[in-house]
XYZ file of C-alpha atoms in Angstrom:
562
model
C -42.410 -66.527 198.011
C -43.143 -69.069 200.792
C -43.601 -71.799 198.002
C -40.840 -70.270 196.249
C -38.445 -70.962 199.637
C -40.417 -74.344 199.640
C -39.390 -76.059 196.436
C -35.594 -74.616 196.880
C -35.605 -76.549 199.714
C -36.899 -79.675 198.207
C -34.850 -79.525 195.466
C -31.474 -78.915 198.048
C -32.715 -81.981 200.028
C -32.618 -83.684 196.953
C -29.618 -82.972 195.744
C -28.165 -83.350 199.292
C -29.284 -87.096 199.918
C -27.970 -87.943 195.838
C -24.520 -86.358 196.546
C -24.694 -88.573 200.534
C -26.127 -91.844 198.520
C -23.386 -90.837 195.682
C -20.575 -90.645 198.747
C -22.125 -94.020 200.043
C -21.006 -96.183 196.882
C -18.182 -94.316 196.359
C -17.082 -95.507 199.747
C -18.874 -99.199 199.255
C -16.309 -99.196 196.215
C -13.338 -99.157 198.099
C -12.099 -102.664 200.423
C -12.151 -102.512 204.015
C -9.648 -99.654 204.922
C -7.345 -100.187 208.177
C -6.398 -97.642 211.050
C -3.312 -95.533 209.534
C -1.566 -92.735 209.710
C -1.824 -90.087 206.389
C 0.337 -86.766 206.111
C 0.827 -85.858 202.415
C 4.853 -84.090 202.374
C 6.523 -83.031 199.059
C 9.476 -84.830 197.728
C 12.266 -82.898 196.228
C 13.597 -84.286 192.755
C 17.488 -83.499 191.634
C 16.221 -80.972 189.256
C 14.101 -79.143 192.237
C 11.060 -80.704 190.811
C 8.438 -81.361 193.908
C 6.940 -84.866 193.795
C 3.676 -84.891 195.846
C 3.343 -88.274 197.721
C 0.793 -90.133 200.691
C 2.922 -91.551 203.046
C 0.210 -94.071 204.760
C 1.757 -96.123 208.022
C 0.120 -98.886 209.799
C -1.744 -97.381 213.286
C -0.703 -98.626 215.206
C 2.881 -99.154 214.080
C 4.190 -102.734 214.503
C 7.454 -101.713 215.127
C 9.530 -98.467 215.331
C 10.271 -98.635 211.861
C 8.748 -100.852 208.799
C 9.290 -101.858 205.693
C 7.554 -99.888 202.833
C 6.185 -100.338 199.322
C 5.876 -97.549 196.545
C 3.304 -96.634 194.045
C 3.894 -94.698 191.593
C 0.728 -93.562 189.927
C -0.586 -91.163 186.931
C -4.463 -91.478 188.046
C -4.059 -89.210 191.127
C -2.575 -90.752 194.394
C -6.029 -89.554 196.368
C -8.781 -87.821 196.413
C -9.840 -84.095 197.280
C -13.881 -84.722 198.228
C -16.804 -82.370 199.256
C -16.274 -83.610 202.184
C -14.130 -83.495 204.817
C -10.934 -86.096 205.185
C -11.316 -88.682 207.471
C -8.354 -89.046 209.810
C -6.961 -92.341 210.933
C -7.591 -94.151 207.637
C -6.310 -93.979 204.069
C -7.601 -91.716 201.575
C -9.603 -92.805 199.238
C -8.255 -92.864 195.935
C -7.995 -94.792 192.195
C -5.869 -96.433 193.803
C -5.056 -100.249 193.636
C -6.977 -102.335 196.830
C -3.651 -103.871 197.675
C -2.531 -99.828 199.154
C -4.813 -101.028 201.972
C -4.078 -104.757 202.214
C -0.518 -103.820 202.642
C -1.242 -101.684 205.697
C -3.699 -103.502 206.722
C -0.335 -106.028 206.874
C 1.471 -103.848 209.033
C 3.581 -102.125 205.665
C 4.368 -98.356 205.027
C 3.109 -97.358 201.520
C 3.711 -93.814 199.720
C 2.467 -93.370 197.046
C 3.465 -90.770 195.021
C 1.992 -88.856 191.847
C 4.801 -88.849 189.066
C 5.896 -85.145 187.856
C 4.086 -83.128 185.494
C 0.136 -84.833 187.123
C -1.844 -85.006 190.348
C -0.261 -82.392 192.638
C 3.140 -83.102 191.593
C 5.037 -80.309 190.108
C 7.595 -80.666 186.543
C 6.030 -82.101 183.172
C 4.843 -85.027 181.895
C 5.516 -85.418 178.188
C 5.340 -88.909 177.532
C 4.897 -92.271 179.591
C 7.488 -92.992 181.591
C 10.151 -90.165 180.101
C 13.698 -90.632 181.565
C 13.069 -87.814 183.956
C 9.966 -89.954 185.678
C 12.331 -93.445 185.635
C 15.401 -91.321 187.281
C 12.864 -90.279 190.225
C 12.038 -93.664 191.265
C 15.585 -94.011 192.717
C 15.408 -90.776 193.953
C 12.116 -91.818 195.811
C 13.650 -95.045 196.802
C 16.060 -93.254 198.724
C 14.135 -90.847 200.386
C 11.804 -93.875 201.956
C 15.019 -95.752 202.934
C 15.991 -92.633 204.866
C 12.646 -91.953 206.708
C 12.803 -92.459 210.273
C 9.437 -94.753 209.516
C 11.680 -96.703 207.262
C 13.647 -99.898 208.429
C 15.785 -99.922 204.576
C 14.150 -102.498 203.150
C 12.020 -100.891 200.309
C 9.298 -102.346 197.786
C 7.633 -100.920 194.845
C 4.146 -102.794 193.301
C 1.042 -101.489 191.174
C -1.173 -102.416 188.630
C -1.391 -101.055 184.819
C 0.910 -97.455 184.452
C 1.439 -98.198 188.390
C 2.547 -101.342 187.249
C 5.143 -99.978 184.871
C 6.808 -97.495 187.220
C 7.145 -99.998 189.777
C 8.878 -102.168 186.974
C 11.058 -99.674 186.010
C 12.195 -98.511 189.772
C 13.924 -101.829 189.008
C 16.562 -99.610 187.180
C 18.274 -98.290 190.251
C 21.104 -99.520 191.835
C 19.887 -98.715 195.599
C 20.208 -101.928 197.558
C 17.018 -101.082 199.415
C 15.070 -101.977 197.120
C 14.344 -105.144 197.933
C 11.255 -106.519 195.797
C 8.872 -105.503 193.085
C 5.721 -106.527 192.193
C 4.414 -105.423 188.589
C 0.771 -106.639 187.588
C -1.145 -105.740 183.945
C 1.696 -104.139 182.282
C 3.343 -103.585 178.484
C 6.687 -104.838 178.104
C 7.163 -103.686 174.539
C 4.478 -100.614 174.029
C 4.780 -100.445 170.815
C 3.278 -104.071 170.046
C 1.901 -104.982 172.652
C -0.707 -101.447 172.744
C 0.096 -98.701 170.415
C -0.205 -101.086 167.077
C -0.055 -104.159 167.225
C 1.358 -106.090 164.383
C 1.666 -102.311 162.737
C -1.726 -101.576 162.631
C -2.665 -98.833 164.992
C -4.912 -99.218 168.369
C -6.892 -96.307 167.930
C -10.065 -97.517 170.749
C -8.093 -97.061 173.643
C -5.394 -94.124 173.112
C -8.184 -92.223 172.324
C -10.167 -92.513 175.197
C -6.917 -92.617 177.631
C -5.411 -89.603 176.224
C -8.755 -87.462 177.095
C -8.797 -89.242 180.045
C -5.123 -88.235 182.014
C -5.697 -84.911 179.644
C -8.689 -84.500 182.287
C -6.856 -85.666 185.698
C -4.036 -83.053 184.402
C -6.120 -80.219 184.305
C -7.793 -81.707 187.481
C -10.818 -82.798 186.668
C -12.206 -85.973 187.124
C -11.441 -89.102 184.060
C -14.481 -91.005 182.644
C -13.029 -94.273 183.862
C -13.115 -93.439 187.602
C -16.766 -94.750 189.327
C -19.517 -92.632 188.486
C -20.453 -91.003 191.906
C -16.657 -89.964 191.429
C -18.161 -86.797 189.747
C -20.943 -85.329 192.535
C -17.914 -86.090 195.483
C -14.541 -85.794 194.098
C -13.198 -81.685 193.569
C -9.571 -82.982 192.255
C -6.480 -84.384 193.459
C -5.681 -83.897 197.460
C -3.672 -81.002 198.143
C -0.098 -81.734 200.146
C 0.270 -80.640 203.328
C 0.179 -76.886 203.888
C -1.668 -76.042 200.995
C -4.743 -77.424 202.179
C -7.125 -74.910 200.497
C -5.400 -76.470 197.365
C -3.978 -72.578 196.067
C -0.767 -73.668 195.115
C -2.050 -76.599 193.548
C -4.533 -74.367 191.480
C -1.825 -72.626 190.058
C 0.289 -75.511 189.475
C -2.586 -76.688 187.354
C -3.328 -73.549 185.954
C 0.513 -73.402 184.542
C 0.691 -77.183 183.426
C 1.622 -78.050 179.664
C -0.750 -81.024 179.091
C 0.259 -83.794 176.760
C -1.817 -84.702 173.569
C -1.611 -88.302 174.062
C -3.325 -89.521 170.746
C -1.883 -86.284 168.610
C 1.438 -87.787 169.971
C 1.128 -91.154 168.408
C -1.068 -90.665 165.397
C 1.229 -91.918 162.754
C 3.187 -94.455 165.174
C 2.846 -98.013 163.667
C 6.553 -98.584 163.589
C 9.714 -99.381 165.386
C 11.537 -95.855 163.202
C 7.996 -94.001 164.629
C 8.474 -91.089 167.417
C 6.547 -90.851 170.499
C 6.059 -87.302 171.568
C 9.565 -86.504 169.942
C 11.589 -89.577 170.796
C 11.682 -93.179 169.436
C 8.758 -95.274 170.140
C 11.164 -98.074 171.082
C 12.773 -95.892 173.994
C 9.587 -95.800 175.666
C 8.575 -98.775 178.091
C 10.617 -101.531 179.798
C 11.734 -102.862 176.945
C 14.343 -99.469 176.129
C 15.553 -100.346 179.860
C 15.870 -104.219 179.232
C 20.053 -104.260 180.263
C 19.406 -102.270 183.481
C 16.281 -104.076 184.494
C 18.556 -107.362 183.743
C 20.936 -106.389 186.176
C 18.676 -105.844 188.842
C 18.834 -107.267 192.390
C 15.713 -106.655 193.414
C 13.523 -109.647 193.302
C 10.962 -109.152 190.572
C 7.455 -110.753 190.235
C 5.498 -109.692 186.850
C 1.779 -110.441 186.835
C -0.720 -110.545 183.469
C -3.551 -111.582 181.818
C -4.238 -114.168 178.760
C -7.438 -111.276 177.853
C -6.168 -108.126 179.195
C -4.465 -106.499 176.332
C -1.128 -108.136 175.665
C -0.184 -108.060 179.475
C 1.056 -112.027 179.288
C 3.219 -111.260 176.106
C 4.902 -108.947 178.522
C 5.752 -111.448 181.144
C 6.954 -113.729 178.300
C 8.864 -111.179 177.089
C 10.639 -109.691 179.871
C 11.141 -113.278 181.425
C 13.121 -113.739 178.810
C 15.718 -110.806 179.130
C 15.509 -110.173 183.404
C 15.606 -112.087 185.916
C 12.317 -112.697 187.348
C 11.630 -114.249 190.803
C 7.752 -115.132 190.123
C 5.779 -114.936 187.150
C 2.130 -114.911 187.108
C -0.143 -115.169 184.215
C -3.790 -115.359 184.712
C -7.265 -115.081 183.448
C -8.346 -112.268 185.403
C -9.764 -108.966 183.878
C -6.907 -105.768 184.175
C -8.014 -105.020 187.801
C -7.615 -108.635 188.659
C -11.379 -108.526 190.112
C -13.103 -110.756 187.664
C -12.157 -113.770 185.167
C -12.427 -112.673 181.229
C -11.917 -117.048 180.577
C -14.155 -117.510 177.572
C -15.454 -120.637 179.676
C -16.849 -119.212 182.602
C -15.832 -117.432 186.071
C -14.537 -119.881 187.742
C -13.509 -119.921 192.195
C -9.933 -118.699 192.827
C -9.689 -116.942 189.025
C -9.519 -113.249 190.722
C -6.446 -111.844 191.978
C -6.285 -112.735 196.220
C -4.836 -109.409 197.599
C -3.551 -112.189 200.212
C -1.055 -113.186 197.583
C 0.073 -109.453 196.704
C 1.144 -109.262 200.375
C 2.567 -112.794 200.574
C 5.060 -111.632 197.842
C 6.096 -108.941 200.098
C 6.304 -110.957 203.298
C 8.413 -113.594 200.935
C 10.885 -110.999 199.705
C 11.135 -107.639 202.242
C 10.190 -110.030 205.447
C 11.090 -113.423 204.743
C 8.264 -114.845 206.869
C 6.506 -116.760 203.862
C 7.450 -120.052 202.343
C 8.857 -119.569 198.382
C 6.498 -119.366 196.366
C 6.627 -121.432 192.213
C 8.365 -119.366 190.082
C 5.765 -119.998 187.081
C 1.886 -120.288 187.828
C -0.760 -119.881 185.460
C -4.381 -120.566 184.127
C -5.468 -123.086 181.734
C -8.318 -122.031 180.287
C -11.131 -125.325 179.507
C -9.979 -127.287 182.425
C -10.019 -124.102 184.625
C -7.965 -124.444 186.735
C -4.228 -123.262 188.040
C -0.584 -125.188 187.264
C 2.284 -124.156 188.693
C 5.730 -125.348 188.554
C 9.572 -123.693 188.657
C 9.412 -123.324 184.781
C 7.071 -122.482 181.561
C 6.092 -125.621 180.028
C 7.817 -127.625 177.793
C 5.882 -127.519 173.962
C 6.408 -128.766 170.356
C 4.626 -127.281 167.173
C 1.385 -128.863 165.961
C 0.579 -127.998 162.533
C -3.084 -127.203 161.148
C -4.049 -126.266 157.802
C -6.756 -123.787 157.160
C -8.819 -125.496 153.867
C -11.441 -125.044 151.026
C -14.553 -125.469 152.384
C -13.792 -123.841 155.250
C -12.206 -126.855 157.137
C -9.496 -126.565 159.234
C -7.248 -129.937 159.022
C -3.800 -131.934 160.150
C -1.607 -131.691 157.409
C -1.152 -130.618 154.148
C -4.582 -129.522 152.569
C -5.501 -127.030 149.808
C -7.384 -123.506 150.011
C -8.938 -121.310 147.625
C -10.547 -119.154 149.135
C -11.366 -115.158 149.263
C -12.157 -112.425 151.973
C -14.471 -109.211 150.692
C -13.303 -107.065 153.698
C -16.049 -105.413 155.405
C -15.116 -102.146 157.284
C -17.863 -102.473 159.646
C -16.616 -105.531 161.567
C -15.788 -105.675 165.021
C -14.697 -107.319 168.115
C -17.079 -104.294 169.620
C -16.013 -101.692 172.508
C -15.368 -104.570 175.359
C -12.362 -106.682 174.327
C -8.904 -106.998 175.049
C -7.518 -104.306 173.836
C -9.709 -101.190 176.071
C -9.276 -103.168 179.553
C -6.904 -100.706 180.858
C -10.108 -98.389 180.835
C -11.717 -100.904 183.142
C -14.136 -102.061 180.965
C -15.203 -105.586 181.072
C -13.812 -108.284 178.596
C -15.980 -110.023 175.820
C -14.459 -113.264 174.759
C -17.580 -114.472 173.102
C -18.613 -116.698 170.057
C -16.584 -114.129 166.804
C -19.207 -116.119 164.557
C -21.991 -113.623 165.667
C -19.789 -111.096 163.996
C -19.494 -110.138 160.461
C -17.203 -110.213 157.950
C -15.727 -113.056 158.702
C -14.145 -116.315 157.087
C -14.449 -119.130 159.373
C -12.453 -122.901 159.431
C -13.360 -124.995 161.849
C -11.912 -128.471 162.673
C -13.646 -131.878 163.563
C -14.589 -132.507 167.234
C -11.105 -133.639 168.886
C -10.612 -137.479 169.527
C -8.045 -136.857 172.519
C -6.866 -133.748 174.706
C -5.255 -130.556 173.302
C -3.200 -128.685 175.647
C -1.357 -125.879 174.592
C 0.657 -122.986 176.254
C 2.167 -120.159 174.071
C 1.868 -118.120 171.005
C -0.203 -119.554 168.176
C 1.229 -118.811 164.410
C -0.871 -118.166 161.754
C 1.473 -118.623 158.070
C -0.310 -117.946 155.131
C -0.336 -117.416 150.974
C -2.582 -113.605 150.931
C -2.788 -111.519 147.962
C -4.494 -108.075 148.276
C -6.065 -106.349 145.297
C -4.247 -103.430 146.843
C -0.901 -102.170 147.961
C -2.166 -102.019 152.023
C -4.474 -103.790 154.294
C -4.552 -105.558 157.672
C -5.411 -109.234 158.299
C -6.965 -110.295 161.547
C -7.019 -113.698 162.997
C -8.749 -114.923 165.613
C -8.867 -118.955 167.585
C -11.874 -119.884 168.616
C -12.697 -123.013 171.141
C -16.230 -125.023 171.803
C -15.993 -127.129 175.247
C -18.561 -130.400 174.060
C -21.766 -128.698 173.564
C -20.921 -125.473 175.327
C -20.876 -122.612 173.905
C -17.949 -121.247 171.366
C -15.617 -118.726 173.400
C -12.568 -116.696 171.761
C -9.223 -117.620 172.773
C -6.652 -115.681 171.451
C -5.703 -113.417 168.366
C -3.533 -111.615 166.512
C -3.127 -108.454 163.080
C -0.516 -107.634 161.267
C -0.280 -105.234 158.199
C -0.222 -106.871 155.340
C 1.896 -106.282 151.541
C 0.542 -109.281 149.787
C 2.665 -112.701 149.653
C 3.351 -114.624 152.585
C 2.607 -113.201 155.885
C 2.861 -114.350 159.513
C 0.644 -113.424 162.331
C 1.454 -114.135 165.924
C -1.510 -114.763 168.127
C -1.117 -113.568 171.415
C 0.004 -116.371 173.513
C -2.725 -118.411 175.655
C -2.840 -121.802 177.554
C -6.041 -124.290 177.067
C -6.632 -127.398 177.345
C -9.444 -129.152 175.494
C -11.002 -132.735 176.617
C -12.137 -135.262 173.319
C -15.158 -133.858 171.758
C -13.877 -130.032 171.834
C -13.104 -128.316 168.407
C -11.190 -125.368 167.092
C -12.048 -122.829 164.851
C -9.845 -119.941 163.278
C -11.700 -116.958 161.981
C -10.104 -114.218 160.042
C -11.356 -110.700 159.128
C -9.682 -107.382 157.198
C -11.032 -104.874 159.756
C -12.164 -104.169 163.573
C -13.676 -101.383 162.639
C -14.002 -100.364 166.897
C -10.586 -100.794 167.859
C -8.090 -100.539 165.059
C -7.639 -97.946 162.484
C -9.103 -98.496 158.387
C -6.624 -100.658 156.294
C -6.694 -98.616 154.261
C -8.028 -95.491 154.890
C -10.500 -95.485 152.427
C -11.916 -98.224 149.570
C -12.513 -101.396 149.475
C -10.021 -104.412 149.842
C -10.429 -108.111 149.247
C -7.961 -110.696 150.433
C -7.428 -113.691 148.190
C -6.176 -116.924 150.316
C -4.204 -119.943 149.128
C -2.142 -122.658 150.134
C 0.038 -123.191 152.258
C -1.916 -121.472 154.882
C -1.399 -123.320 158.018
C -1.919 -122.463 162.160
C 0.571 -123.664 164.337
C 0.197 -124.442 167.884
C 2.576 -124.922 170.708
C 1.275 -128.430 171.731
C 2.487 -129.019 175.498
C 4.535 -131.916 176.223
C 3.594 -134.370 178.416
């Protein structure tokens, strides 16, 4: 029995120094948290709905009262742990670094957990329904009315956090002052859900199971793997600490199927969990958000998803103070530039506050309204305007040569269903997973033109257009199309893309849009393919397909003027 006792004891030391190690890089994984103040209150919504929110002030305060930024998050504002909280610093949380960096800066953040998830009571039916956009304002002007509270009220976060901070752009409360959006969809539909009508199956899969977890309060597969020994659930609020009203909160929740919601949306007509695909997103709230006076900065990516397409997009129907579009991975953390990492690619949390200092402060210099990266030279331009471009015409030819001018093409495409882009690409970034942008020739299934090395510098900025002559030996398939870049001798990296459903006859496929620049010696090289079998859904569902190609069948680029 002795022995018995013995190995029990082993074993619970074990476990005990995994869980502690487990804790450890949990806690490694989080930046540098400052002093603060936590309590954890319930907001009360119009329709008696209680919003559970962190309110998080500087300790000590800099002042009697401070401005403060909200976050609006789906992922759980904090964390419950095994162990017990830690008072004088922010909880630790999915969360977005810049929660700390903003206290850190002497800023008041709550962040709040929208209705129907985290501790938050109501239901959540749908991203952003018009019962989650209407509680913005109403959280807007319960900050502004905190004693903590000096009026002046932000609203910033990353991905979904991103897209409620966007949206609290809809109210017509002068305190809020400035928003800061990074990683978002402007048009959902497009830009995630199925783009070019061909439907993103990879991630909704995997991000419907996921909130379908944090819902029912259990950890998501995308949170940091010691996340499961430490984390129980989402923190209780205040005076429920033993989390029983939160259990049966949870216990009577109506959890959305995601994916079962948007299995047969591909179009514009499509429904979304019962309403129009097209009224979910920023883009069904473009005349509010265009009548905002808030100042609004929108952050993206050239690889994360179709994040720059959104600040394209909404620059062009709001008013947008700063607009950021960079190589960075969707947590801003990395650089996904098919050419290398290079110093000063990653989002500086330093700039996230200097946004807020610029517009609730006013104690930093103005900022360019336009910045962004330029992938091959690497580096950063900035200036108070997108650059100025004119179209450069390419012609895909026989032989697989890709030409100026006029050239023809015969040329024919046996679709294989078993090409991919594989699992780490563009399009599954919002489930953190790193971004492959290499060499599509190591893929199969694929007909490739490439052009002669360049004889002087290509710089381009904007959405490639790929026009061409197809004609299917069927009445439905999908054409993919992918640009492709070598530096000298380097190695070949992927630039951009586009899909788009095809009839037969002449078809168009936008690429998403990109800037490059490429010194003499560089080349180009368009790829296309009928399937990614990883990401996108079968075109069609079953058989084969082959693509016949003819001319004119041409790529044109948005060639930047010097």
């Amino acid at each position: 029995m002795k022995r018995v006792f013995k190995i029990v004891g082993l074993v619970l030391g074990v476990l005990v120094t995994l869980v502690a190690l487990a804790a450890g890089v949990l806690i490694a994984l989080q930046p540098e948290r400052p002093p603060a103040r936590v309590s954890r209150p319930q907001v009360v919504m119009r329709d008696g709905v209680r919003l559970a929110v962190d309110v998080i002030l500087p300790e000590p305060m800099p002042a009697e009262r401070v401005p403060v930024v909200l976050f609006q998050t789906r992922y759980w504002r904090s964390f419950a742990t095994i162990f017990p909280d830690q008072p004088g610093v922010p909880p630790i949380g999915p969360r977005d670094a810049s929660v700390d960096a903003l206290v850190a800066a002497g800023y008041g953040v709550v962040v709040a957990d929208v209705r129907g998830t985290g501790a938050s009571g109501g239901t959540w039916p749908r991203p952003w329904s018009s019962d989650e956009v209407a509680d913005a304002s109403e959280l807007v002007a319960w900050i502004a009315a905190q004693p903590f509270c000096d009026g002046r009220v932000g609203a910033a976060g990353v991905s979904y956090e991103g897209t409620t901070a966007l949206l609290s752009a809809t109210t017509t409360n002068p305190a809020l002052r400035a928003v800061l959006a990074r990683e978002v969809e402007w048009d959902l539909l497009d830009e995630l859900l199925a783009p070019g009508g061909v439907r993103n199956t990879s991630f909704i899969a995997a991000w419907g199971e996921d909130v379908a977890s944090l819902d029912n309060n259990r950890v998501a597969a995308f949170f940091p793997a010691p996340a499961k020994y430490i984390v129980t659930g989402v923190h209780p609020v205040d005076g429920d600490e033993q989390g029983v009203a939160l259990a049966e909160l949870v216990e009577a929740r109506r959890v959305a199927d995601v994916a079962g919601a948007v299995v047969d949306v591909r179009g514009p007509a499509d429904l979304f969990a019962g309403v129009p695909v097209t009224e979910v997103g920023p883009a069904a709230h473009a005349d509010r958000l265009a009548q905002t006076k808030a100042a609004v900065g929108l952050w993206g990516g050239f690889w994360d998803a179709a994040t720059a397409d959104a600040v394209l997009r909404a620059d062009g129907a709001m008013p947008l103070a700063e607009a950021v579009i960079g190589p960075w991975t969707h947590e801003g953390d990395a650089s996904a530039s098919p050419f290398g990492p290079r110093e000063g690619a990653a989002v500086d949390l330093g700039e996230v506050v200097a946004f807020f200092d610029r517009h609730l402060k006013g104690t930093a210099p103005p900022a360019p309204r336009r910045r962004y990266w330029v992938a091959g030279a690497e580096v950063w331009r900035e200036a108070d305007a997108w650059p100025a471009t004119r179209p450069a015409t390419y012609s895909l030819a026989s032989g697989g040569q890709l030409v100026r001018g006029e050239a023809p093409l015969d040329a024919r495409l046996d679709v294989d269903f078993a090409a991919t882009t594989g699992t780490t690409n563009r399009w599954v970034t919002g489930l953190l997973r790193p971004v492959d942008t290499g060499d599509r020739a190591k893929a199969r299934g694929l007909l490739s033109f490439a052009h002669a090395p360049l004889g002087e510098t290509l710089s381009v900025f904007g959405a490639p257009v790929l026009r061409c002559q197809v004609t299917a030996d069927g009445d439905d398939s999908a054409l993919f199309a992918y640009l492709e870049a070598r530096l000298g001798d380097g190695p070949t990296g992927l630039l951009t893309e586009g899909v788009v459903r095809l009839r037969g006859g002449a078809v168009e496929v936008r690429l998403r849009p990109i800037a490059f620049e490429l010194p003499p010696g560089s080349s180009l090289r368009v790829s296309l393919a009928g399937a990614d079998a990883d990401t996108f859904e079968r075109v069609p569902a079953e058989g084969p397909r082959s693509l016949a190609f003819a001319a004119p069948c041409t790529l044109e680029l948005p060639v930047v003027v010097q």
